[in-house]
């Protein structure tokens, strides 16, 4: 099992689901690792999160939109979309606010 995180201000602006260059770079590093290790990918599980303030806001779908943004990015980098499963954690599992602070 290989885990990667595209998180914080480098991946998403607060309140936004647009995957930024920093998040793309983190995902590209994951893909490079898969290639170097010649790993056979059986499934890709993508979980979108928000911080506690975003989870309390009116945008209840933000975590899901972030997961979808990652799921849209990965096939362009050669990963099979049929192997992807995504979900938004939202208020169920908010990330600490400190991950969005610089």
mmCIF file of C-alpha atoms in Angstrom:
data_model
loop_
_atom_site.group_PDB
_atom_site.id
_atom_site.type_symbol
_atom_site.label_atom_id
_atom_site.label_comp_id
_atom_site.label_asym_id
_atom_site.label_seq_id
_atom_site.Cartn_x
_atom_site.Cartn_y
_atom_site.Cartn_z
ATOM 1 C CA UNK A 1 0.000 0.000 0.000
ATOM 2 C CA UNK A 2 1.320 3.409 -0.996
ATOM 3 C CA UNK A 3 -0.173 6.620 0.401
ATOM 4 C CA UNK A 4 0.216 10.174 -0.875
ATOM 5 C CA UNK A 5 -1.151 13.481 0.346
ATOM 6 C CA UNK A 6 -1.983 16.522 -1.747
ATOM 7 C CA UNK A 7 -2.841 18.919 1.024
ATOM 8 C CA UNK A 8 -2.622 22.371 2.489
ATOM 9 C CA UNK A 9 -2.219 25.647 0.671
ATOM 10 C CA UNK A 10 0.107 24.029 -1.862
ATOM 11 C CA UNK A 11 -2.693 21.759 -3.109
ATOM 12 C CA UNK A 12 -5.912 23.740 -2.600
ATOM 13 C CA UNK A 13 -6.786 27.284 -1.633
ATOM 14 C CA UNK A 14 -9.047 27.460 1.430
ATOM 15 C CA UNK A 15 -12.633 26.968 0.310
ATOM 16 C CA UNK A 16 -11.571 25.835 -3.177
ATOM 17 C CA UNK A 17 -11.532 22.485 -4.995
ATOM 18 C CA UNK A 18 -9.186 23.646 -7.774
ATOM 19 C CA UNK A 19 -6.056 21.481 -7.664
ATOM 20 C CA UNK A 20 -3.060 23.809 -7.687
ATOM 21 C CA UNK A 21 0.431 23.200 -9.113
ATOM 22 C CA UNK A 22 1.763 22.163 -5.688
ATOM 23 C CA UNK A 23 -0.869 19.458 -5.361
ATOM 24 C CA UNK A 24 -0.193 18.308 -8.885
ATOM 25 C CA UNK A 25 3.509 18.041 -8.035
ATOM 26 C CA UNK A 26 2.751 15.877 -4.992
ATOM 27 C CA UNK A 27 0.604 13.565 -7.118
ATOM 28 C CA UNK A 28 3.279 13.469 -9.831
ATOM 29 C CA UNK A 29 5.776 12.320 -7.179
ATOM 30 C CA UNK A 30 3.399 9.482 -6.276
ATOM 31 C CA UNK A 31 3.125 8.456 -9.915
ATOM 32 C CA UNK A 32 6.922 8.581 -10.282
ATOM 33 C CA UNK A 33 7.295 6.322 -7.235
ATOM 34 C CA UNK A 34 4.836 3.839 -8.721
ATOM 35 C CA UNK A 35 6.875 3.808 -11.918
ATOM 36 C CA UNK A 36 10.241 3.436 -10.184
ATOM 37 C CA UNK A 37 9.003 0.555 -8.058
ATOM 38 C CA UNK A 38 7.237 -1.018 -11.045
ATOM 39 C CA UNK A 39 4.161 -1.427 -8.867
ATOM 40 C CA UNK A 40 1.002 -3.118 -10.070
ATOM 41 C CA UNK A 41 -1.845 -0.775 -9.127
ATOM 42 C CA UNK A 42 -4.979 -2.676 -8.146
ATOM 43 C CA UNK A 43 -7.018 0.245 -6.861
ATOM 44 C CA UNK A 44 -6.737 3.940 -6.101
ATOM 45 C CA UNK A 45 -8.732 5.280 -3.176
ATOM 46 C CA UNK A 46 -9.095 9.066 -3.063
ATOM 47 C CA UNK A 47 -10.481 10.778 0.034
ATOM 48 C CA UNK A 48 -11.230 14.489 -0.088
ATOM 49 C CA UNK A 49 -11.126 16.428 3.166
ATOM 50 C CA UNK A 50 -11.867 19.882 4.483
ATOM 51 C CA UNK A 51 -10.664 21.628 7.597
ATOM 52 C CA UNK A 52 -13.100 22.166 10.428
ATOM 53 C CA UNK A 53 -14.017 25.699 9.310
ATOM 54 C CA UNK A 54 -14.728 24.554 5.754
ATOM 55 C CA UNK A 55 -16.753 21.603 7.062
ATOM 56 C CA UNK A 56 -18.933 24.023 9.028
ATOM 57 C CA UNK A 57 -19.467 26.339 6.042
ATOM 58 C CA UNK A 58 -22.353 26.218 3.605
ATOM 59 C CA UNK A 59 -20.235 24.341 1.022
ATOM 60 C CA UNK A 60 -21.022 20.797 2.141
ATOM 61 C CA UNK A 61 -19.660 19.265 -1.066
ATOM 62 C CA UNK A 62 -16.157 20.789 -0.951
ATOM 63 C CA UNK A 63 -14.443 17.601 0.259
ATOM 64 C CA UNK A 64 -16.127 15.603 -2.498
ATOM 65 C CA UNK A 65 -15.180 18.209 -5.116
ATOM 66 C CA UNK A 66 -11.537 17.987 -4.006
ATOM 67 C CA UNK A 67 -11.564 14.216 -4.356
ATOM 68 C CA UNK A 68 -13.069 14.574 -7.838
ATOM 69 C CA UNK A 69 -10.349 17.086 -8.784
ATOM 70 C CA UNK A 70 -7.671 14.525 -7.921
ATOM 71 C CA UNK A 71 -9.603 11.766 -9.701
ATOM 72 C CA UNK A 72 -9.741 13.958 -12.811
ATOM 73 C CA UNK A 73 -6.014 14.725 -12.690
ATOM 74 C CA UNK A 74 -4.624 11.207 -12.315
ATOM 75 C CA UNK A 75 -5.868 9.658 -15.600
ATOM 76 C CA UNK A 76 -4.053 12.393 -17.533
ATOM 77 C CA UNK A 77 -0.887 11.061 -15.888
ATOM 78 C CA UNK A 78 -1.492 7.479 -16.974
ATOM 79 C CA UNK A 79 -3.423 5.938 -14.090
ATOM 80 C CA UNK A 80 -6.515 3.922 -14.973
ATOM 81 C CA UNK A 81 -9.707 5.737 -14.000
ATOM 82 C CA UNK A 82 -11.509 2.388 -13.717
ATOM 83 C CA UNK A 83 -9.363 1.640 -10.637
ATOM 84 C CA UNK A 84 -10.339 4.859 -8.839
ATOM 85 C CA UNK A 85 -12.745 5.172 -5.971
ATOM 86 C CA UNK A 86 -13.314 8.548 -4.356
ATOM 87 C CA UNK A 87 -15.283 10.055 -1.519
ATOM 88 C CA UNK A 88 -15.581 13.297 0.369
ATOM 89 C CA UNK A 89 -15.038 13.020 4.100
ATOM 90 C CA UNK A 90 -16.168 16.578 4.876
ATOM 91 C CA UNK A 91 -17.478 17.060 8.390
ATOM 92 C CA UNK A 92 -17.046 13.331 9.151
ATOM 93 C CA UNK A 93 -13.248 13.596 9.236
ATOM 94 C CA UNK A 94 -12.082 17.218 8.984
ATOM 95 C CA UNK A 95 -8.328 17.797 8.837
ATOM 96 C CA UNK A 96 -6.685 20.070 11.411
ATOM 97 C CA UNK A 97 -6.790 23.729 10.409
ATOM 98 C CA UNK A 98 -3.014 23.931 10.848
ATOM 99 C CA UNK A 99 -2.567 22.087 7.541
ATOM 100 C CA UNK A 100 -3.829 25.220 5.756
ATOM 101 C CA UNK A 101 -1.675 27.638 7.761
ATOM 102 C CA UNK A 102 1.733 28.788 6.626
#
